[in-house]
Coordinates of C-alpha atoms in Angstrom, one line a residue:
Chain A
M1 CA -20.7 3.9 -22.7
D2 CA -19.5 1.3 -25.1
T3 CA -21.8 -1.3 -26.6
I4 CA -20.2 -4.2 -24.6
M5 CA -21.1 -2.4 -21.2
E6 CA -24.6 -1.4 -22.7
R7 CA -25.3 -5.2 -23.6
A8 CA -23.9 -6.4 -20.2
L9 CA -26.2 -3.9 -18.4
S10 CA -29.2 -5.3 -20.5
G11 CA -28.5 -8.7 -19.3
E12 CA -26.7 -10.3 -22.2
P13 CA -24.6 -13.3 -20.7
R14 CA -21.9 -13.0 -23.4
A15 CA -21.5 -9.4 -23.1
L16 CA -21.3 -9.8 -19.6
A17 CA -18.4 -12.5 -19.8
R18 CA -16.6 -10.2 -22.0
L19 CA -16.9 -7.2 -19.5
M20 CA -15.6 -9.4 -16.9
S21 CA -12.5 -10.3 -18.8
R22 CA -11.7 -6.7 -19.5
V23 CA -12.2 -5.9 -15.7
E24 CA -9.8 -8.6 -14.7
R25 CA -7.1 -7.3 -17.0
M26 CA -6.6 -4.5 -14.4
D27 CA -5.4 -2.0 -16.7
E28 CA -6.4 1.5 -17.4
E29 CA -9.4 0.5 -19.1
S30 CA -10.6 -1.7 -16.2
A31 CA -10.4 1.2 -13.8
A32 CA -12.4 3.3 -16.4
I33 CA -15.2 0.4 -16.5
M34 CA -15.5 0.2 -12.7
K35 CA -15.9 3.9 -12.2
E36 CA -18.9 4.0 -14.7
L37 CA -20.4 0.8 -13.1
Y38 CA -19.9 1.9 -9.4
P39 CA -22.9 4.1 -9.2
K40 CA -25.1 1.1 -10.5
T41 CA -24.0 -1.1 -7.6
G42 CA -24.9 -1.5 -4.0
R43 CA -28.2 -3.6 -4.5
A44 CA -26.8 -7.3 -4.5
H45 CA -26.4 -9.3 -1.3
T46 CA -23.1 -10.8 -1.7
I47 CA -22.6 -14.3 0.0
G48 CA -19.1 -15.9 0.5
V49 CA -19.3 -19.8 0.8
T50 CA -15.9 -21.2 2.3
G51 CA -14.9 -24.4 4.2
S52 CA -12.4 -27.2 3.7
P53 CA -12.3 -29.0 0.6
G54 CA -14.9 -32.0 0.7
A55 CA -16.9 -30.1 3.1
G56 CA -19.7 -30.1 0.4
K57 CA -19.7 -26.3 -0.5
S58 CA -20.6 -27.0 -4.3
S59 CA -23.5 -28.9 -3.3
L60 CA -24.7 -26.6 -0.8
T61 CA -24.1 -23.5 -3.2
S62 CA -26.3 -25.5 -5.7
C63 CA -29.0 -25.9 -3.1
L64 CA -29.0 -22.1 -2.4
I65 CA -29.1 -21.2 -5.9
T66 CA -32.2 -23.5 -6.5
S67 CA -33.9 -21.6 -3.4
F68 CA -32.9 -18.1 -4.5
R69 CA -34.1 -19.0 -8.0
K70 CA -37.7 -20.0 -6.6
M71 CA -37.9 -16.5 -5.2
E72 CA -37.1 -15.1 -8.8
K73 CA -33.8 -13.7 -7.6
K74 CA -31.1 -13.6 -10.4
V75 CA -28.0 -15.3 -9.1
G76 CA -24.4 -14.8 -10.0
I77 CA -21.9 -17.5 -8.9
I78 CA -18.0 -16.8 -8.5
A79 CA -16.2 -19.9 -8.1
V80 CA -12.7 -19.1 -7.0
D81 CA -9.6 -21.3 -7.1
P82 CA -6.2 -19.6 -6.2
S83 CA -4.4 -22.9 -7.1
S84 CA -6.0 -22.8 -10.9
P85 CA -4.5 -20.6 -13.5
Y86 CA -7.9 -20.5 -15.4
S87 CA -10.2 -17.6 -15.2
G88 CA -13.3 -17.0 -17.1
G89 CA -16.6 -18.7 -18.0
A90 CA -15.2 -22.2 -17.7
I91 CA -16.7 -24.4 -14.8
L92 CA -14.0 -25.7 -12.5
G93 CA -13.8 -29.5 -13.2
D94 CA -15.4 -30.9 -10.1
R95 CA -18.2 -28.4 -10.0
L96 CA -20.4 -30.5 -12.2
R97 CA -23.3 -29.9 -9.9
M98 CA -23.5 -26.4 -10.6
Q99 CA -24.2 -27.2 -14.2
D100 CA -27.8 -28.0 -13.3
H101 CA -28.0 -24.3 -13.5
A102 CA -26.0 -23.7 -16.5
L103 CA -29.0 -23.5 -18.8
D104 CA -31.0 -21.1 -16.6
S105 CA -30.7 -17.5 -17.8
G106 CA -31.2 -15.9 -14.3
V107 CA -27.9 -17.9 -13.3
F108 CA -24.5 -16.6 -14.2
I109 CA -21.3 -18.7 -13.3
R110 CA -17.6 -17.3 -13.4
S111 CA -14.6 -19.0 -12.4
M112 CA -11.8 -17.0 -11.0
G113 CA -8.2 -18.4 -10.9
S114 CA -5.0 -16.7 -9.7
R115 CA -3.1 -16.3 -13.2
G116 CA -3.9 -13.0 -14.9
N117 CA -5.2 -11.3 -11.8
L118 CA -2.2 -9.0 -11.1
G119 CA -4.2 -7.1 -8.5
G120 CA -4.7 -10.2 -6.5
L121 CA -7.6 -12.4 -6.7
S122 CA -9.6 -10.7 -3.7
G123 CA -9.3 -7.5 -5.9
S124 CA -10.5 -8.9 -8.9
T125 CA -13.3 -11.1 -7.4
R126 CA -14.5 -8.0 -5.7
D127 CA -14.3 -6.2 -9.0
V128 CA -16.2 -9.2 -10.8
S129 CA -19.0 -9.3 -8.3
L130 CA -19.6 -5.4 -8.4
V131 CA -20.1 -6.0 -12.3
M132 CA -22.6 -8.7 -11.6
D133 CA -24.2 -6.3 -9.1
A134 CA -24.3 -3.5 -11.6
C135 CA -25.9 -5.9 -14.2
G136 CA -28.6 -6.7 -12.0
Y137 CA -27.8 -9.9 -10.3
D138 CA -29.5 -9.9 -6.8
I139 CA -27.5 -12.6 -5.2
I140 CA -23.9 -13.2 -5.6
L141 CA -22.5 -16.4 -4.2
I142 CA -18.7 -16.5 -4.1
E143 CA -17.6 -20.2 -3.5
T144 CA -14.0 -20.8 -2.8
V145 CA -12.2 -24.5 -3.2
G146 CA -10.5 -24.5 -0.1
V147 CA -10.0 -22.2 3.2
G148 CA -6.2 -20.9 2.9
Q149 CA -5.2 -17.4 3.4
S150 CA -6.1 -16.3 -0.1
E151 CA -9.7 -17.7 0.3
V152 CA -10.3 -16.0 3.6
D153 CA -9.1 -12.7 1.7
V154 CA -11.5 -13.3 -0.8
V155 CA -14.6 -14.0 1.0
K156 CA -13.7 -11.4 3.6
A157 CA -15.3 -8.8 1.1
S158 CA -18.7 -10.4 1.1
D159 CA -21.6 -9.0 2.8
T160 CA -22.3 -12.4 4.5
V161 CA -19.5 -15.1 5.2
C162 CA -21.0 -18.7 5.4
L163 CA -18.5 -21.3 6.9
V164 CA -19.1 -24.9 5.9
L165 CA -18.0 -27.5 8.2
V166 CA -18.5 -31.3 8.4
P167 CA -18.1 -34.1 10.9
G168 CA -15.1 -36.2 10.8
M169 CA -12.7 -34.0 9.1
G170 CA -10.5 -33.2 12.3
D171 CA -12.8 -30.3 13.0
D172 CA -10.9 -28.3 15.8
V173 CA -8.1 -28.0 13.1
Q174 CA -10.6 -26.7 10.6
I175 CA -12.4 -24.2 12.7
M176 CA -9.5 -23.0 14.5
K177 CA -7.6 -22.1 11.2
A178 CA -6.2 -18.7 10.9
G179 CA -8.7 -15.9 10.8
I180 CA -11.8 -18.3 9.8
M181 CA -13.8 -18.1 13.2
E182 CA -13.4 -14.5 13.2
I183 CA -14.9 -13.6 9.7
A184 CA -17.7 -16.1 9.7
D185 CA -21.3 -14.7 9.9
L186 CA -22.8 -18.0 9.9
F187 CA -21.8 -21.5 10.4
V188 CA -23.3 -24.5 8.6
V189 CA -22.5 -28.1 9.6
N190 CA -23.2 -30.0 6.4
K191 CA -23.7 -33.7 6.0
C192 CA -25.4 -33.6 9.3
D193 CA -26.7 -37.3 8.7
R194 CA -23.2 -38.3 9.7
D195 CA -22.0 -39.1 13.2
G196 CA -20.7 -36.1 15.0
A197 CA -22.5 -33.3 13.4
S198 CA -24.1 -32.4 16.4
K199 CA -20.6 -32.4 18.4
V200 CA -19.2 -30.1 15.6
A201 CA -22.1 -27.7 15.9
A202 CA -21.9 -27.7 19.7
D203 CA -17.8 -27.2 19.5
V204 CA -18.5 -24.0 17.3
K205 CA -20.9 -22.8 20.0
V206 CA -18.5 -23.2 22.4
M207 CA -15.6 -21.4 20.5
L208 CA -18.1 -18.5 19.8
D209 CA -18.7 -18.3 23.4
L210 CA -14.8 -18.1 24.1
M211 CA -14.6 -15.3 21.4
P212 CA -15.0 -11.7 22.4
P213 CA -18.9 -10.9 22.0
R214 CA -20.0 -9.3 18.9
A215 CA -23.3 -7.4 17.9
W216 CA -23.9 -10.3 15.4
R217 CA -23.6 -13.6 16.9
P218 CA -23.1 -16.0 14.1
P219 CA -26.1 -18.8 14.3
V220 CA -25.2 -22.5 13.4
S221 CA -27.3 -24.6 10.9
L222 CA -27.1 -28.2 10.4
A223 CA -27.9 -29.1 6.9
S224 CA -27.4 -32.1 4.4
A225 CA -26.9 -30.4 0.9
V226 CA -27.1 -33.7 -1.0
R227 CA -30.3 -34.5 0.6
S228 CA -31.6 -30.8 0.5
E229 CA -32.4 -30.7 4.2
G230 CA -31.7 -27.7 6.4
I231 CA -31.5 -25.1 3.6
E232 CA -34.5 -22.9 4.6
D233 CA -32.8 -22.5 8.0
I234 CA -29.7 -21.3 6.3
L235 CA -31.7 -18.9 4.1
T236 CA -33.6 -17.4 6.9
N237 CA -30.0 -16.8 8.7
I238 CA -28.5 -15.2 5.4
A239 CA -31.7 -13.0 5.3
A240 CA -31.4 -12.1 9.0
H241 CA -28.0 -11.2 8.4
G242 CA -28.7 -9.2 5.5
K243 CA -31.3 -7.2 7.6
Y244 CA -28.8 -6.8 10.3
L245 CA -26.3 -5.2 7.9
A246 CA -28.9 -2.7 6.7
D247 CA -30.9 -1.8 9.6
T248 CA -28.3 -1.5 12.6
D249 CA -25.5 1.0 13.2
E250 CA -23.1 -1.7 13.5
G251 CA -24.1 -3.1 10.2
M252 CA -23.8 0.1 8.6
A253 CA -20.3 0.8 10.1
R254 CA -19.5 -2.8 9.0
A255 CA -20.5 -1.8 5.3
R256 CA -18.5 1.3 5.4
S257 CA -15.4 -0.1 6.7
K258 CA -15.7 -2.5 3.7
I259 CA -15.9 0.4 1.2
E260 CA -12.9 1.8 3.0
N261 CA -11.2 -1.5 2.5
V262 CA -11.7 -1.2 -1.1
V263 CA -10.3 2.1 -1.4
E264 CA -7.2 0.9 0.5
E265 CA -6.9 -2.3 -1.6
I266 CA -6.8 -0.1 -4.7
L267 CA -4.2 2.3 -3.3
R268 CA -2.0 -0.8 -2.0
R269 CA -2.1 -2.3 -5.5
E270 CA -1.2 1.0 -7.2
I271 CA 1.7 1.9 -4.6
A272 CA 2.9 -1.8 -4.7
E273 CA 3.4 -1.5 -8.5
R274 CA 5.4 1.6 -8.2
V275 CA 7.3 0.4 -5.4
D276 CA 8.1 -2.9 -7.2
S277 CA 9.4 -1.2 -10.2
A278 CA 11.7 1.3 -8.2
W279 CA 12.8 -1.9 -6.4
R280 CA 13.7 -4.0 -9.4
E281 CA 15.9 -1.0 -10.6
L282 CA 17.7 -0.8 -7.4
R283 CA 17.5 -4.6 -6.4
G284 CA 20.5 -5.9 -8.4
G285 CA 23.4 -4.7 -6.3
A286 CA 21.3 -3.5 -3.4
I287 CA 21.0 -6.7 -1.5
E288 CA 24.5 -7.6 -1.8
D289 CA 25.4 -4.0 -0.6
L290 CA 23.0 -4.5 2.2
A291 CA 24.5 -8.0 3.2
G292 CA 27.9 -6.6 3.1
R293 CA 26.8 -3.6 5.4
R294 CA 28.1 -1.2 2.5
T295 CA 24.5 0.3 2.8
D296 CA 21.6 0.3 5.1
P297 CA 18.0 -0.4 4.7
Y298 CA 17.2 3.0 5.8
T299 CA 19.2 4.7 3.1
L300 CA 18.0 2.1 0.4
A301 CA 14.3 2.7 1.4
A302 CA 14.9 6.5 1.1
D303 CA 16.5 6.2 -2.3
I304 CA 13.3 4.1 -3.4
L305 CA 10.8 6.5 -1.7
D306 CA 12.5 9.5 -3.6
K307 CA 11.7 7.8 -6.9
I308 CA 8.0 7.4 -6.4
I309 CA 6.8 9.9 -3.8
L310 CA 5.9 13.6 -3.9
K311 CA 8.0 15.7 -1.5
Chain B
M1 CA 28.3 10.9 16.0
D2 CA 26.9 12.4 19.1
T3 CA 28.2 11.5 22.7
I4 CA 25.2 9.4 23.6
M5 CA 25.9 7.2 20.6
E6 CA 29.5 7.1 21.4
R7 CA 29.0 6.0 24.9
A8 CA 26.3 3.4 24.1
L9 CA 29.0 2.1 21.7
S10 CA 31.4 2.0 24.4
G11 CA 29.2 0.0 26.6
E12 CA 27.5 2.4 28.8
P13 CA 24.0 1.0 30.0
R14 CA 22.3 4.3 30.4
A15 CA 23.3 5.6 27.2
L16 CA 22.3 2.5 25.5
A17 CA 18.8 3.0 27.1
R18 CA 18.8 6.5 25.8
L19 CA 19.7 5.5 22.3
M20 CA 17.2 3.0 22.0
S21 CA 14.4 5.4 23.3
R22 CA 15.3 7.8 20.4
V23 CA 15.3 5.1 18.0
E24 CA 11.9 3.8 19.1
R25 CA 10.4 7.6 18.3
M26 CA 10.6 6.7 14.8
D27 CA 11.3 10.1 13.8
E28 CA 13.7 11.7 11.5
E29 CA 16.5 11.3 14.0
S30 CA 15.8 7.6 14.4
A31 CA 16.3 7.0 10.7
A32 CA 19.8 9.0 11.0
I33 CA 21.0 6.8 14.0
M34 CA 19.9 3.6 12.4
K35 CA 21.8 4.6 9.2
E36 CA 25.0 5.3 11.5
L37 CA 24.6 1.9 13.5
Y38 CA 23.8 -0.3 10.7
P39 CA 27.4 -1.0 9.3
K40 CA 28.2 -2.0 12.7
T41 CA 25.6 -4.8 12.8
G42 CA 25.5 -8.3 11.8
R43 CA 27.4 -10.1 14.3
A44 CA 24.8 -10.8 16.9
H45 CA 22.6 -14.1 16.8
T46 CA 19.1 -13.0 17.4
I47 CA 16.9 -15.8 18.9
G48 CA 13.0 -15.1 19.5
V49 CA 11.3 -17.3 22.2
T50 CA 7.5 -17.4 21.9
G51 CA 4.8 -19.6 23.2
S52 CA 1.6 -19.2 25.1
P53 CA 1.4 -17.6 28.3
G54 CA 2.1 -19.9 31.0
A55 CA 4.5 -21.9 28.6
G56 CA 7.5 -20.8 30.9
K57 CA 9.2 -18.8 28.4
S58 CA 10.7 -16.3 31.1
S59 CA 11.9 -19.2 33.0
L60 CA 13.6 -20.7 29.9
T61 CA 15.0 -17.4 28.8
S62 CA 16.6 -16.8 32.2
C63 CA 18.2 -20.3 31.9
L64 CA 19.6 -19.4 28.2
I65 CA 20.9 -16.1 29.7
T66 CA 22.8 -18.1 32.4
S67 CA 24.2 -20.4 29.8
F68 CA 25.4 -18.0 27.4
R69 CA 27.0 -15.8 30.2
K70 CA 29.0 -18.9 31.2
M71 CA 30.3 -18.9 27.7
E72 CA 31.2 -14.9 28.2
K73 CA 28.6 -13.7 25.7
K74 CA 27.0 -10.4 26.3
V75 CA 23.2 -10.9 26.3
G76 CA 20.6 -8.4 25.3
I77 CA 16.9 -9.5 26.0
I78 CA 13.9 -7.7 24.5
A79 CA 10.9 -8.4 26.3
V80 CA 8.0 -7.7 24.0
D81 CA 4.2 -7.2 25.3
P82 CA 1.9 -5.8 22.4
S83 CA -0.8 -5.2 25.2
S84 CA 1.4 -3.0 27.5
P85 CA 1.4 0.6 27.0
Y86 CA 4.9 0.6 28.7
S87 CA 8.4 0.7 26.7
G88 CA 11.7 1.3 28.2
G89 CA 14.0 0.0 31.1
A90 CA 11.1 -1.5 33.3
I91 CA 10.9 -4.9 33.5
L92 CA 7.5 -6.2 32.9
G93 CA 5.4 -7.2 36.2
D94 CA 5.7 -11.1 36.2
R95 CA 9.3 -11.2 34.7
L96 CA 10.9 -11.3 38.3
R97 CA 13.0 -14.3 37.2
M98 CA 15.0 -12.1 34.8
Q99 CA 16.0 -9.8 37.7
D100 CA 18.4 -12.5 38.8
H101 CA 20.2 -11.0 35.9
A102 CA 19.7 -7.5 36.4
L103 CA 23.0 -6.6 38.1
D104 CA 25.0 -8.4 35.6
S105 CA 26.8 -5.8 33.3
G106 CA 26.9 -8.3 30.6
V107 CA 23.0 -8.5 30.5
F108 CA 20.9 -5.5 29.2
I109 CA 17.0 -6.1 29.5
R110 CA 14.7 -3.8 27.5
S111 CA 10.9 -4.0 27.7
M112 CA 8.9 -3.1 24.5
G113 CA 5.1 -2.1 24.8
S114 CA 3.0 -1.1 21.8
R115 CA 2.3 2.5 22.8
G116 CA 4.3 4.9 21.1
N117 CA 5.7 2.6 18.4
L118 CA 4.2 4.3 15.6
G119 CA 6.0 2.2 13.1
G120 CA 4.6 -1.0 14.7
L121 CA 6.1 -3.0 17.3
S122 CA 8.1 -5.4 14.9
G123 CA 9.7 -2.5 13.4
S124 CA 10.8 -0.7 16.6
T125 CA 11.7 -4.4 18.0
R126 CA 14.1 -5.0 15.1
D127 CA 15.5 -1.5 15.5
V128 CA 16.1 -2.0 19.1
S129 CA 17.7 -5.4 18.4
L130 CA 20.1 -3.8 16.0
V131 CA 21.1 -1.2 18.4
M132 CA 22.1 -3.9 20.8
D133 CA 23.9 -5.8 17.9
A134 CA 25.9 -2.6 17.0
C135 CA 26.8 -2.0 20.8
G136 CA 28.4 -5.2 21.1
Y137 CA 25.8 -7.7 22.6
D138 CA 26.6 -11.2 21.1
I139 CA 23.1 -13.0 21.7
I140 CA 19.8 -11.1 21.7
L141 CA 16.8 -13.0 23.0
I142 CA 13.5 -11.6 22.0
E143 CA 10.9 -13.0 24.3
T144 CA 6.9 -12.5 23.7
V145 CA 4.3 -12.6 26.2
G146 CA 1.9 -14.4 24.1
V147 CA 1.7 -16.1 20.7
G148 CA -0.7 -13.6 18.8
Q149 CA -0.2 -12.3 15.4
S150 CA 1.9 -9.3 16.5
E151 CA 4.1 -11.6 18.4
V152 CA 4.7 -13.8 15.5
D153 CA 5.4 -10.6 13.3
V154 CA 7.9 -9.5 16.0
V155 CA 9.9 -12.9 16.4
K156 CA 9.7 -13.6 12.7
A157 CA 12.7 -11.2 12.2
S158 CA 14.9 -13.0 14.5
D159 CA 17.6 -15.3 13.2
T160 CA 16.4 -18.4 15.1
V161 CA 12.9 -18.8 16.4
C162 CA 12.3 -20.9 19.4
L163 CA 8.7 -22.0 20.1
V164 CA 8.0 -23.1 23.8
L165 CA 5.0 -25.5 24.3
V166 CA 4.0 -27.3 27.5
P167 CA 1.8 -30.3 28.2
G168 CA -1.8 -30.0 29.2
M169 CA -2.8 -26.7 27.7
G170 CA -4.8 -27.8 24.6
D171 CA -1.6 -28.5 22.7
D172 CA -3.4 -29.2 19.3
V173 CA -4.6 -25.7 19.5
Q174 CA -1.4 -24.1 20.7
I175 CA 0.7 -25.5 18.1
M176 CA -1.7 -25.1 15.1
K177 CA -2.2 -21.4 15.6
A178 CA -1.8 -19.5 12.5
G179 CA 1.6 -19.2 11.3
I180 CA 3.5 -20.6 14.4
M181 CA 4.4 -24.0 13.4
E182 CA 5.9 -22.4 10.0
I183 CA 8.2 -20.0 11.6
A184 CA 9.7 -22.2 14.4
D185 CA 13.2 -23.3 13.8
L186 CA 13.2 -25.1 17.0
F187 CA 10.6 -26.6 19.3
V188 CA 11.0 -26.9 23.2
V189 CA 8.6 -28.7 25.3
N190 CA 8.9 -27.2 28.6
K191 CA 7.9 -28.5 31.9
C192 CA 9.0 -32.0 30.6
D193 CA 8.4 -33.6 34.2
R194 CA 4.5 -33.2 33.4
D195 CA 2.2 -36.0 32.2
G196 CA 2.1 -35.8 28.3
A197 CA 5.2 -34.0 27.7
S198 CA 6.5 -36.8 25.2
K199 CA 3.1 -36.9 23.7
V200 CA 3.5 -33.2 22.9
A201 CA 6.9 -33.7 21.4
A202 CA 5.5 -36.7 19.4
D203 CA 2.6 -34.6 17.9
V204 CA 5.1 -31.8 16.9
K205 CA 7.1 -34.6 15.1
V206 CA 4.1 -35.8 13.3
M207 CA 3.0 -32.3 12.4
L208 CA 6.4 -31.4 11.0
D209 CA 6.0 -34.6 9.0
L210 CA 3.0 -33.4 7.4
M211 CA 4.4 -30.0 6.4
P212 CA 6.2 -29.3 3.1
P213 CA 9.9 -30.6 4.0
R214 CA 12.5 -27.7 4.5
A215 CA 16.2 -27.6 4.2
W216 CA 16.2 -27.1 8.1
R217 CA 14.3 -29.6 10.2
P218 CA 13.2 -28.1 13.1
P219 CA 14.6 -30.2 16.2
V220 CA 12.2 -30.8 19.3
S221 CA 13.7 -30.6 22.6
L222 CA 12.3 -31.7 26.1
A223 CA 13.2 -29.3 28.9
S224 CA 12.4 -28.1 32.4
A225 CA 13.6 -24.6 32.9
V226 CA 12.6 -24.3 36.7
R227 CA 15.0 -27.4 37.1
S228 CA 17.4 -26.2 34.6
E229 CA 16.9 -29.6 32.7
G230 CA 17.4 -30.1 28.8
I231 CA 19.0 -26.4 28.6
E232 CA 22.2 -27.9 26.9
D233 CA 20.2 -29.5 24.1
I234 CA 18.5 -26.4 23.2
L235 CA 21.9 -24.6 23.2
T236 CA 23.2 -27.3 20.9
N237 CA 20.2 -26.8 18.7
I238 CA 20.3 -23.0 18.5
A239 CA 24.1 -23.2 17.7
A240 CA 23.4 -25.6 14.9
H241 CA 20.7 -23.4 13.5
G242 CA 23.0 -20.4 13.5
K243 CA 25.7 -22.6 11.7
Y244 CA 22.9 -23.6 9.1
L245 CA 22.2 -20.1 8.7
A246 CA 25.8 -19.3 8.0
D247 CA 27.1 -21.9 6.1
T248 CA 24.5 -23.1 3.8
D249 CA 22.8 -21.1 0.7
E250 CA 19.4 -21.7 2.1
G251 CA 20.6 -20.2 5.2
M252 CA 22.0 -17.3 3.5
A253 CA 19.1 -16.8 1.1
R254 CA 17.0 -16.7 4.2
A255 CA 19.0 -14.0 5.8
R256 CA 19.0 -12.0 2.6
S257 CA 15.2 -12.2 2.3
K258 CA 15.1 -11.0 6.0
I259 CA 17.2 -7.9 4.9
E260 CA 14.6 -7.3 2.1
N261 CA 11.9 -7.6 4.5
V262 CA 13.3 -4.9 6.4
V263 CA 13.5 -2.5 3.4
E264 CA 9.9 -3.3 2.7
E265 CA 8.9 -2.8 6.1
I266 CA 10.3 0.7 6.0
L267 CA 8.9 1.5 2.9
R268 CA 5.4 0.3 4.0
R269 CA 5.6 2.4 7.1
E270 CA 6.8 5.5 5.1
I271 CA 4.1 5.2 2.6
A272 CA 1.3 4.3 5.0
E273 CA 2.2 7.5 6.8
R274 CA 1.6 9.6 3.7
V275 CA -1.5 7.7 2.5
D276 CA -2.9 8.2 6.0
S277 CA -2.4 11.7 5.8
A278 CA -3.8 12.3 2.4
W279 CA -6.6 9.9 3.5
R280 CA -7.5 11.9 6.6
E281 CA -7.9 15.0 4.5
L282 CA -10.5 13.5 2.2
R283 CA -12.1 10.8 4.5
G284 CA -14.7 13.2 5.9
G285 CA -17.1 13.5 3.0
A286 CA -15.7 10.6 1.1
I287 CA -17.2 7.7 2.9
E288 CA -20.6 9.1 2.8
D289 CA -20.0 9.9 -1.0
L290 CA -18.9 6.4 -1.5
A291 CA -21.7 4.6 0.3
G292 CA -24.4 7.0 -1.4
R293 CA -22.4 6.1 -4.8
R294 CA -21.9 9.7 -5.6
T295 CA -18.3 8.7 -6.0
D296 CA -16.4 5.5 -6.4
P297 CA -13.4 3.7 -5.0
Y298 CA -11.5 4.0 -8.0
T299 CA -11.8 7.7 -8.4
L300 CA -11.3 8.2 -4.6
A301 CA -7.9 6.1 -4.6
A302 CA -6.7 8.0 -7.8
D303 CA -7.3 11.2 -6.0
I304 CA -5.3 10.0 -2.9
L305 CA -2.4 8.9 -5.2
D306 CA -2.3 12.2 -6.9
K307 CA -1.5 13.8 -3.6
I308 CA 1.5 11.5 -2.8
I309 CA 3.1 9.6 -6.0
L310 CA 5.3 11.1 -8.6
K311 CA 4.0 10.8 -11.9

């Protein structure tokens, strides 16, 4: 084990940041680091916080940090912005609120952008959260900027997915968005002092009724992050969901299927790299030949497979 | 070339049906058939017709068949129902209306279910439509039962995607559904005699305005399939879209990216098969070992890759 890893494991923030940067490179060293850290993981509770821009996710995350710190939990935060080219220690522009915690040694904040994450943002976010887990962070909050497909992919890997809604933002559209309802383990209607908050909560419950019943029915909390109201209820729901994952067969099955997804994601990435390089070699004339019907997709696919697959 | 293929190419419907069944098996023979047929494809115009159940897609498809037959086009119909286990010649239960055309030798109807389509419904639908194309069908209508993710994947491969909406069915929800707006090349508001039809059309136009501008702006038609009203307008739009695909750089680029998708889809299928079989071998103890942190996903993925990938 090299010294950076030792120092990160012993809780040194600068070493932790450097270790994450190495992991994010997704090269051979990254895999070696992850192999070594993996046996030390599995203790943290990872919580994804997602929702439309302006829903108050950062304020809510900040409240959650404060509460978890009161319980003396070490908290890691991963702030994910697929549209940002920047990754690393820097706090994203509008997330000033989180700076309240920047001087707290029990809080570690990491920004993740999309540039330089060859293996995809969801893969690198997962690896960074595993690094935090191995290094003794009890709670890992993964906060997204928006609620697009890449954000959904990112938070899907969390133990508990918290979807933040607000009144007056075209809520039907917000909550019907692709695959969001399906992955949320708990709903928070933020800015609950605004008109329409209880209507949004009621709408969510109706939509949950319309969905196929699941072993875990996502609870719906009303909160006002800026007034620090309703936070206890959210914490109770997060804890209940953690207990559900740990104690029930469905919860265990879900945890296992997530581990399977990790293996699959690594495989996909590795294979995609090899397919891409074989395709780059052939691509030039191939598309023209296909369009001209001088070759066919089946022959071309077989040629690519011959270059990468064992017989 | 075997006799079944020869007879199918000469226009014999029973041979065509048998050829399709062979292609659907997705075995080595299927690939051989597709390789032989592919050079004969590229003439047909493939039109995907999708929309919520009850939107009147079958009635509309029937009107389109009638119109294309008047133009002396040979018409192939692929009726796709991902929830059905049946594939083959049988016409799906509630599609009686299409039986009007069952005795017309210029019309060939094929049902596609999900069972027995190892390579995925979208792959087998595409292969069946290529068989129709090679066998001289000028127009191929791919009609889906509903508008879920698998249906979207199926119609995405069409040259022209027609999304059918109706008033009074919770239209916001219908049209905002994942990825539907994005793939539609033309919109049809069916049952236009009902209240709210022009409101639905106006809503669609507003949503189109909100989306990033594209070279082809999908037109919106009002129609009543049961009264055979508004069909001419749809035919005009379909023809205009066909011309756009054939004549413009964007259209050509789109056609090419579809061919690329075919290659990728075949590759994915072939690779997934090999990954699955390697994974099945290791799976037994592997998940337990992973959950117990006795191994890690990186090592496991590397083991699987060693079994399938050339070094």
